[in-house]
CSV table of C-alpha atoms in Angstrom, one decimal:
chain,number,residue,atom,x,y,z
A,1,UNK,CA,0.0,0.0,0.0
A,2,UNK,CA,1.7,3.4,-0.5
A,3,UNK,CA,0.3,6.6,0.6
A,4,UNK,CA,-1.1,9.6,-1.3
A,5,UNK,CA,0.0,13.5,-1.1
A,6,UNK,CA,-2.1,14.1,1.8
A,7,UNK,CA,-0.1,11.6,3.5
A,8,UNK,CA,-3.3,8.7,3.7
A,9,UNK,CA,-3.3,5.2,2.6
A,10,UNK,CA,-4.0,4.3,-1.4
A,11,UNK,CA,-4.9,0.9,-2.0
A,12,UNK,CA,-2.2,0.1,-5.7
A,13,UNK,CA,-3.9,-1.0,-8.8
A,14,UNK,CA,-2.9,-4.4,-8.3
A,15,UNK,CA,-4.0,-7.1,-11.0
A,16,UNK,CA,-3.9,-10.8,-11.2
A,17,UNK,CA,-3.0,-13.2,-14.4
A,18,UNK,CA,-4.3,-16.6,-14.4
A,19,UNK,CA,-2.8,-19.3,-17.0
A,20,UNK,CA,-5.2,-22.0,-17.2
A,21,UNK,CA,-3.1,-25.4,-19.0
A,22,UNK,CA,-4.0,-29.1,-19.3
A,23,UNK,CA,-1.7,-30.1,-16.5
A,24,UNK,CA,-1.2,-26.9,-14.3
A,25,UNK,CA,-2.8,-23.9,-13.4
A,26,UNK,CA,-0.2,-20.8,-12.7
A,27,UNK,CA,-1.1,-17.3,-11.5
A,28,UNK,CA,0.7,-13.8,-10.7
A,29,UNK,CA,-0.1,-11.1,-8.9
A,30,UNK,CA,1.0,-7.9,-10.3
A,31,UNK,CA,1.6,-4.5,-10.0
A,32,UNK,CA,0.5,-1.2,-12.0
A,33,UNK,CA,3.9,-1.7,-13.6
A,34,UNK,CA,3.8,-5.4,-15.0
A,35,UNK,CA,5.9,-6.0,-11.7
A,36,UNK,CA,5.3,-9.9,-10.7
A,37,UNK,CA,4.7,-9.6,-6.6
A,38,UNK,CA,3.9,-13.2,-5.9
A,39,UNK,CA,2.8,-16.6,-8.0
A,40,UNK,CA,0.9,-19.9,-7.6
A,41,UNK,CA,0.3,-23.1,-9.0
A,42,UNK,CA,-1.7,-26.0,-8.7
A,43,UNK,CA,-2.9,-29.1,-10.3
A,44,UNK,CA,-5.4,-28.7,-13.5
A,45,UNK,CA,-8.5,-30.5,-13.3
A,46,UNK,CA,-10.7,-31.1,-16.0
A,47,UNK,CA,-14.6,-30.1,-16.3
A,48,UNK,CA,-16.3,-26.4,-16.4
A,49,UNK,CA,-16.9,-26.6,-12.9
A,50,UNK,CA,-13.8,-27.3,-11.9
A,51,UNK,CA,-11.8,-25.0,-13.9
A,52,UNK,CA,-13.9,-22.3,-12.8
A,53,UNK,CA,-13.5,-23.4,-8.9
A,54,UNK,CA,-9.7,-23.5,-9.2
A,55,UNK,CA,-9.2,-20.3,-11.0
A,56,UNK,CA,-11.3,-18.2,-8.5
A,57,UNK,CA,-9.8,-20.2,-5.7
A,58,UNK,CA,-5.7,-19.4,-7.1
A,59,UNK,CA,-7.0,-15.8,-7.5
A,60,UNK,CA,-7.9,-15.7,-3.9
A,61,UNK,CA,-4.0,-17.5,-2.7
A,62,UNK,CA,-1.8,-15.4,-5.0
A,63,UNK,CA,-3.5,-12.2,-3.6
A,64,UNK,CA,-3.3,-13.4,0.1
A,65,UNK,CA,-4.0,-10.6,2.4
A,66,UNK,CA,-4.3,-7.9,-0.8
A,67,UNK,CA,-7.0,-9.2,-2.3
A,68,UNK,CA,-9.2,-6.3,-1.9
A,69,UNK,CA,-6.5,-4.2,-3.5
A,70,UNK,CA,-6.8,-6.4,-6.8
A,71,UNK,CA,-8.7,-4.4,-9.5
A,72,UNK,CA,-9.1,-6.7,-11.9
A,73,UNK,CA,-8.4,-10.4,-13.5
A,74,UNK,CA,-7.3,-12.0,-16.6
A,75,UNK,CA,-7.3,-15.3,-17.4
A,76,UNK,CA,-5.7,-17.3,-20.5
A,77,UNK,CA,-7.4,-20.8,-21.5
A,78,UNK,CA,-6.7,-22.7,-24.7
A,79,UNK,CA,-9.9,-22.9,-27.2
A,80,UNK,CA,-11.5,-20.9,-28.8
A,81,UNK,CA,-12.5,-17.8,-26.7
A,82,UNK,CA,-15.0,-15.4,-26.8
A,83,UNK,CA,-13.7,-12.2,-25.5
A,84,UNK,CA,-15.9,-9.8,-25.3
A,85,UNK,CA,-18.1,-12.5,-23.4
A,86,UNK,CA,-15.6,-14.8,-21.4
A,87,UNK,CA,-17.3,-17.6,-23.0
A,88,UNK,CA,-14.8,-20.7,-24.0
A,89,UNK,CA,-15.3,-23.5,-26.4
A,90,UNK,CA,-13.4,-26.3,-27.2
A,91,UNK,CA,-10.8,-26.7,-24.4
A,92,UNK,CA,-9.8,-30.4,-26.1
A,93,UNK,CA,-7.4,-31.2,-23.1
A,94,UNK,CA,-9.4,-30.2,-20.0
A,95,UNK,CA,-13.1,-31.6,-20.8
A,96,UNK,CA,-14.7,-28.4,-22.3
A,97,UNK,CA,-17.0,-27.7,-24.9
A,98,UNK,CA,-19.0,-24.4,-23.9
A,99,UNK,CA,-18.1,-23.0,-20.7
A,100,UNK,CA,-18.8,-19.4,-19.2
A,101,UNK,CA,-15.6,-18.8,-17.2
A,102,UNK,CA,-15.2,-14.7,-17.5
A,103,UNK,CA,-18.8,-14.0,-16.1
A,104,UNK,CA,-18.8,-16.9,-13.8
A,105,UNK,CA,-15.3,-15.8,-12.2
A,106,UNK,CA,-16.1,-12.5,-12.0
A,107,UNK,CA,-19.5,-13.5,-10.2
A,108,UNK,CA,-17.3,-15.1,-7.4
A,109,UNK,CA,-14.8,-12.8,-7.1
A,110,UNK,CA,-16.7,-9.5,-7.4
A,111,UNK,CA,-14.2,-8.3,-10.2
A,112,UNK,CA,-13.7,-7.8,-13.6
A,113,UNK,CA,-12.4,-10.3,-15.0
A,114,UNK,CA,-10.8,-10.8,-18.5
A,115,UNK,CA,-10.2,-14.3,-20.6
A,116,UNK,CA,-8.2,-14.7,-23.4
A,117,UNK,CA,-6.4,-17.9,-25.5
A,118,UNK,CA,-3.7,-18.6,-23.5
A,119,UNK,CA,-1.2,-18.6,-26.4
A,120,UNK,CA,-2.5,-15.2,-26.8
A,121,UNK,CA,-1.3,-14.4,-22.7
A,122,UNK,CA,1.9,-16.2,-23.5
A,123,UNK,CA,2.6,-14.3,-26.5
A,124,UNK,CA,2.1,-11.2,-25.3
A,125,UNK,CA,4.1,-12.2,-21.5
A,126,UNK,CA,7.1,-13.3,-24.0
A,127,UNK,CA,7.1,-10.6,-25.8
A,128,UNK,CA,7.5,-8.1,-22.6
A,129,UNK,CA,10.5,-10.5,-22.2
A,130,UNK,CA,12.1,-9.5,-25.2
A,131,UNK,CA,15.2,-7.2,-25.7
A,132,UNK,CA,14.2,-3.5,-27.7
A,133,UNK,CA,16.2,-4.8,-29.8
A,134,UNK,CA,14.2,-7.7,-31.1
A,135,UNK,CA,10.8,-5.8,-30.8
A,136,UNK,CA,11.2,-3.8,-34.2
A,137,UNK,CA,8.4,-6.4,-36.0
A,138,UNK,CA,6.4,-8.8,-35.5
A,139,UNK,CA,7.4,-11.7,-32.9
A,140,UNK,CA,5.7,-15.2,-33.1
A,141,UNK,CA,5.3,-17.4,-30.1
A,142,UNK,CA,4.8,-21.0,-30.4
A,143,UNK,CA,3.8,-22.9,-27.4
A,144,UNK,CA,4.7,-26.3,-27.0
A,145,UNK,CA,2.7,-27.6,-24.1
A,146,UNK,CA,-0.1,-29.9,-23.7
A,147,UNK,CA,-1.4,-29.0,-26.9
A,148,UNK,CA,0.3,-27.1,-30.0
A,149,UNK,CA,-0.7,-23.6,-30.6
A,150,UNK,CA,0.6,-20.0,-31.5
A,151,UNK,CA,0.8,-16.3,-31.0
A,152,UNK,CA,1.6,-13.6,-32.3
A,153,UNK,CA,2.0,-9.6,-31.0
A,154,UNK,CA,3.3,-6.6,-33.3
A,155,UNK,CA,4.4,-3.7,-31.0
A,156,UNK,CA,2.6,-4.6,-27.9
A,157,UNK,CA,-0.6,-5.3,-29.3
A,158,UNK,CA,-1.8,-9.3,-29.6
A,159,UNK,CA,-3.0,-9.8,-33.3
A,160,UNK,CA,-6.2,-11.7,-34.0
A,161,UNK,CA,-8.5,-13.3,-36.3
A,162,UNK,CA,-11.8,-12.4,-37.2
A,163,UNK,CA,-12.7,-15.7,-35.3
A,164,UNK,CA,-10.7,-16.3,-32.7
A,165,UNK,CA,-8.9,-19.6,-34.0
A,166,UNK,CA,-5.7,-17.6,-35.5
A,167,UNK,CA,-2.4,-19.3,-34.4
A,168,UNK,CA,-4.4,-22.8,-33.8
A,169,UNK,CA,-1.5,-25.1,-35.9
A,170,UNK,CA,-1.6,-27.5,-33.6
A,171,UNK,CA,-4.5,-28.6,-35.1
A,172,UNK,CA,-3.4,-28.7,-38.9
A,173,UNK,CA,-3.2,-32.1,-40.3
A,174,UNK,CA,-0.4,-32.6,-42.1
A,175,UNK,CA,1.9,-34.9,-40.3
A,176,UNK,CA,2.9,-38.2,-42.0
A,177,UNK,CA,2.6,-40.5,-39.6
A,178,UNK,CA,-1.1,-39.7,-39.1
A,179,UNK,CA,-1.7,-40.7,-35.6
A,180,UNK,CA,-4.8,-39.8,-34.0
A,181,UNK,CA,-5.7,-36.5,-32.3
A,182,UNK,CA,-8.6,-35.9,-29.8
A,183,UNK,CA,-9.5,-32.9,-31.8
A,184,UNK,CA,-11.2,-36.3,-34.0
A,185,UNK,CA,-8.4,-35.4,-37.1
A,186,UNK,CA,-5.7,-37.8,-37.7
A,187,UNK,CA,-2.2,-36.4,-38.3
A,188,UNK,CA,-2.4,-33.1,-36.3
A,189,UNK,CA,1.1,-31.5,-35.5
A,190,UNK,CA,-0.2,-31.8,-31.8
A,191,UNK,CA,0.5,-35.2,-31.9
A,192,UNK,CA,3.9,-35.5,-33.1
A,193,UNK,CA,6.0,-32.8,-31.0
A,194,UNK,CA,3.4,-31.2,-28.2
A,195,UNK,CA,4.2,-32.3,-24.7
A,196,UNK,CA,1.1,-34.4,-25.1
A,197,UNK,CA,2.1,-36.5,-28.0
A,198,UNK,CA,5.6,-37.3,-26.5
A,199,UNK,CA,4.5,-38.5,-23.7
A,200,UNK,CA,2.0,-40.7,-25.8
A,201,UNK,CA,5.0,-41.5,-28.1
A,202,UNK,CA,7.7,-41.9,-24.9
A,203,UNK,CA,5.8,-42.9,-21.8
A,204,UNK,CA,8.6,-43.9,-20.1
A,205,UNK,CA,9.9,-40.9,-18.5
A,206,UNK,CA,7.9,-37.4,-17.6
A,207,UNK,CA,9.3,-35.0,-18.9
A,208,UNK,CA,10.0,-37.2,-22.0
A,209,UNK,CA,12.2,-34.5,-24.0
A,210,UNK,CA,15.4,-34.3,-21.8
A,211,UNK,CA,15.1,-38.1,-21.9
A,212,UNK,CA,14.7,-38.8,-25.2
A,213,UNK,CA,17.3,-36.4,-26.5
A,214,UNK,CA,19.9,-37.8,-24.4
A,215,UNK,CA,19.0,-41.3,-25.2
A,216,UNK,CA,19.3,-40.8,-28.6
A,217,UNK,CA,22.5,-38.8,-28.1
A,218,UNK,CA,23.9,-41.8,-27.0
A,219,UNK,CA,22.7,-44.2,-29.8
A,220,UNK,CA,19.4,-45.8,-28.9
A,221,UNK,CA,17.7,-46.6,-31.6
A,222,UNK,CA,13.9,-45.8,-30.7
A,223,UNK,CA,14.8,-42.5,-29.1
A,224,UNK,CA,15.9,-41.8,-32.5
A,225,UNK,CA,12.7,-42.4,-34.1
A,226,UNK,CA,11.0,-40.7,-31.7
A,227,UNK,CA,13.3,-37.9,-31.8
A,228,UNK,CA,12.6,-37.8,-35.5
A,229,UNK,CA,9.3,-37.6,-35.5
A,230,UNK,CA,9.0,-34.5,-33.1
A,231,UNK,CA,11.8,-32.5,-35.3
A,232,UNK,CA,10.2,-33.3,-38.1
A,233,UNK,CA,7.1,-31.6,-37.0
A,234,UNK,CA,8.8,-29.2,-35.1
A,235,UNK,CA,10.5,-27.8,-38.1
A,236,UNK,CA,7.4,-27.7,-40.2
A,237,UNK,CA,5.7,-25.6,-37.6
A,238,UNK,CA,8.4,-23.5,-37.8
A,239,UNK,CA,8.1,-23.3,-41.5
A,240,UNK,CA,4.4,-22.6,-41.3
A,241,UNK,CA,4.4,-20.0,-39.0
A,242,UNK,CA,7.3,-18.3,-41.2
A,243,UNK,CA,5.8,-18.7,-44.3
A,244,UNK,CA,2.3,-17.6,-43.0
A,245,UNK,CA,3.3,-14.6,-41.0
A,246,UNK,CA,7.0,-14.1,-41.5
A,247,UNK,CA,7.9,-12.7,-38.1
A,248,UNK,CA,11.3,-11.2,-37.5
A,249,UNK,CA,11.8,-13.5,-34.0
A,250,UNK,CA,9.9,-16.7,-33.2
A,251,UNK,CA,10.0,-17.5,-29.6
A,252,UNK,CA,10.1,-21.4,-28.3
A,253,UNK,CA,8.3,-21.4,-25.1
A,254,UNK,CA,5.6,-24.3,-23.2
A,255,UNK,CA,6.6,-26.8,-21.2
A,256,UNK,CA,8.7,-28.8,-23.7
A,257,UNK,CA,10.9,-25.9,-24.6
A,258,UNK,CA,12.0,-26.2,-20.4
A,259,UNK,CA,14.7,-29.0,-22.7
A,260,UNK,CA,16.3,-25.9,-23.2
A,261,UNK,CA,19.6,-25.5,-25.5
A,262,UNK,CA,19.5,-29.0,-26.8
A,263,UNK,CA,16.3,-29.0,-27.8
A,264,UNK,CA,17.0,-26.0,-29.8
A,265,UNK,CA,20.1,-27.2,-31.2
A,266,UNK,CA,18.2,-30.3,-32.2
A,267,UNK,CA,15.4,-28.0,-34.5
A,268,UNK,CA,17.9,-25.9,-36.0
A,269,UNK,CA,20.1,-28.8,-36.9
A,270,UNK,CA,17.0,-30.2,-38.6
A,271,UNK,CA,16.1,-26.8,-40.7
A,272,UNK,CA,19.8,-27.1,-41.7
A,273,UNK,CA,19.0,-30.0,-43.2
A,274,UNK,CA,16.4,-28.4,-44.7
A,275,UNK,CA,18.2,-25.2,-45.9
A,276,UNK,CA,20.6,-27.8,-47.7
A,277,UNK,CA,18.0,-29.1,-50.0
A,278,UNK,CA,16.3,-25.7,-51.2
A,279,UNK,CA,17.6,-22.8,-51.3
A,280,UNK,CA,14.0,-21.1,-50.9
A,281,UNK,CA,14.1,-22.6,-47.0
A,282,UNK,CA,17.8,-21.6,-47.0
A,283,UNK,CA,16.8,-17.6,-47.4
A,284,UNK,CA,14.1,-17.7,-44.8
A,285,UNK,CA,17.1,-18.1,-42.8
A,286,UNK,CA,14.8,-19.4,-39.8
A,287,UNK,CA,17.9,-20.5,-37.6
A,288,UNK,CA,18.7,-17.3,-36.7
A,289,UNK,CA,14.8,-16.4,-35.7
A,290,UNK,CA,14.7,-18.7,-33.0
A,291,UNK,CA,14.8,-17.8,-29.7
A,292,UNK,CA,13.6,-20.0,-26.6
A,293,UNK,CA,11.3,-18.6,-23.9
A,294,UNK,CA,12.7,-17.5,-20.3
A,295,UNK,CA,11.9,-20.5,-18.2
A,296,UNK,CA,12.4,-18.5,-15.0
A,297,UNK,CA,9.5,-16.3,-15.9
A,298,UNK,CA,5.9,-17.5,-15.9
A,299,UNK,CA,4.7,-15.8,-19.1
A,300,UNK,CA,1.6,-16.9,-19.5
A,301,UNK,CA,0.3,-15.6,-16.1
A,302,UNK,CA,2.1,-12.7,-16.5
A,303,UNK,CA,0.6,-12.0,-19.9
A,304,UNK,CA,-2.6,-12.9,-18.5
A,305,UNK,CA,-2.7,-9.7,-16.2
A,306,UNK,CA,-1.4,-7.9,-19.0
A,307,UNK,CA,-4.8,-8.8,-20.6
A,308,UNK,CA,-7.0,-7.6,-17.5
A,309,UNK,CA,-7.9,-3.9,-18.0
């Protein structure tokens, strides 16, 4: 609380970002600033009801004693989300097919608060992460968790389709080995490199990326398929999002990109490949657009309260 020029107590215009994913549920509490003050996390739980009882109830812990000094709420969800309604649709990984979450929340909370696609969020939280430097055009944020999605923001602002669903690649069906997706397509690029589809591909260790990379760094054979698979559709989300948007920086971020340094050594020894074949792939040069995520920073809350007006 700081104090006003008359000397007496003003409450801050604190705010809170929620990121709602298919394993976890993370929130901040911020200042006017963008300042992260405190954070949570908790176990997801699928079902309407449930999402909406654990995102009020992580509101409510990350703002401790200040609640009343929190102004207002955003939360990022994957689907497809209506935002000037708070309605969500088609949350594949967490049960959902129509769910009221922004009036619901804001019901029990008594606040305003704001949803959002969570790739959206992250985008926007990775984004305020960048150096000046690389915020001349437009930045693209692919999200490698559960699911398979993107983002992208041109200076500050999140862009958007007229429906909602722009950035939803995971979803395109173009990978070879057509494996099924619980979208009800087969061959989805959510199959084949989100943290979802390794573990369904490598259920042997959690996380399975750190495991399978250094397995197959040391010669096993399966770990090399597997391995290949994911770069392969790694690499071609890459390529679409290039070839669709063309975005001066594309930013690695989600869960799997936590593998850090090899797993981005991995993808741009693939595109290499790539670049050695065509020389049209060659001049995207998409190497040197690649950029990982700060794992240290919890963008998608934090681009969650960035959301909340």
């Amino acid at each position: 609380m700081t104090m006003n020029a008359s000397g007496t107590p003003e409450t801050e215009n604190l705010r809170v970002g929620v990121d709602v994913g298919g394993t976890k549920i993370e929130a901040v509490l911020t200042d006017a600033a963008g300042t992260v003050l405190a954070s949570a996390r908790k176990a997801a739980r699928k079902g309407g009801d449930e999402v909406v009882e654990d995102a009020v109830a992580i509101v409510r812990q990350v703002a401790g004693m200040r609640f009343d000094e929190v102004r207002s709420v955003g939360i990022g969800i994957p689907g497809l989300v209506h935002r000037d309604t708070g309605r969500v649709e088609n949350v594949v990984n967490l049960g959902i097919e129509n769910l009221e979450l922004g009036g619901r929340a804001s019901g029990m909370l008594g606040l305003p608060v704001w949803v959002d696609n969570d790739v959206n969020a992250a985008a926007l939280g990775a984004y305020g992460t960048l150096p000046d430097r690389l915020k001349h055009g437009r930045m693209a944020f692919v999200n490698l968790g559960t699911g398979l999605a993107a983002g992208f923001v041109r200076a500050g602002l999140v862009e958007r389709g007229d429906t909602g669903a722009l950035g939803e690649i995971g979803h395109l069906p173009v990978d070879p080995n057509r494996m099924a997706c619980k979208c009800g397509q087969r061959g989805c690029l959510e199959t084949a490199c989100s943290g979802g589809g390794l573990r369904r591909m490598w259920p042997v260790a959690d996380p399975p990326l750190p495991d399978i990379l250094a397995r197959a760094d040391g010669g096993d054979g399966e770990a090399e398929r597997v391995l290949g698979i994911a770069l392969h559709a790694l690499a071609d989300v890459v390529q679409i999002v290039a070839q669709a948007a063309d975005p001066s920086v594309i930013v690695i971020g989600g869960g799997v990109s936590r593998a850090g340094s090899p797993l981005l050594d991995a993808l741009r020894g693939e595109l290499r490949n790539r670049e050695a074949s065509s020389g049209f792939i060659a001049g995207l040069r998409l190497t040197e657009r690649l950029r990982l995520a700060d794992a240290s920073i919890p963008i998608g809350a934090l681009g969650a309260s960035l959301i909340a007006c």
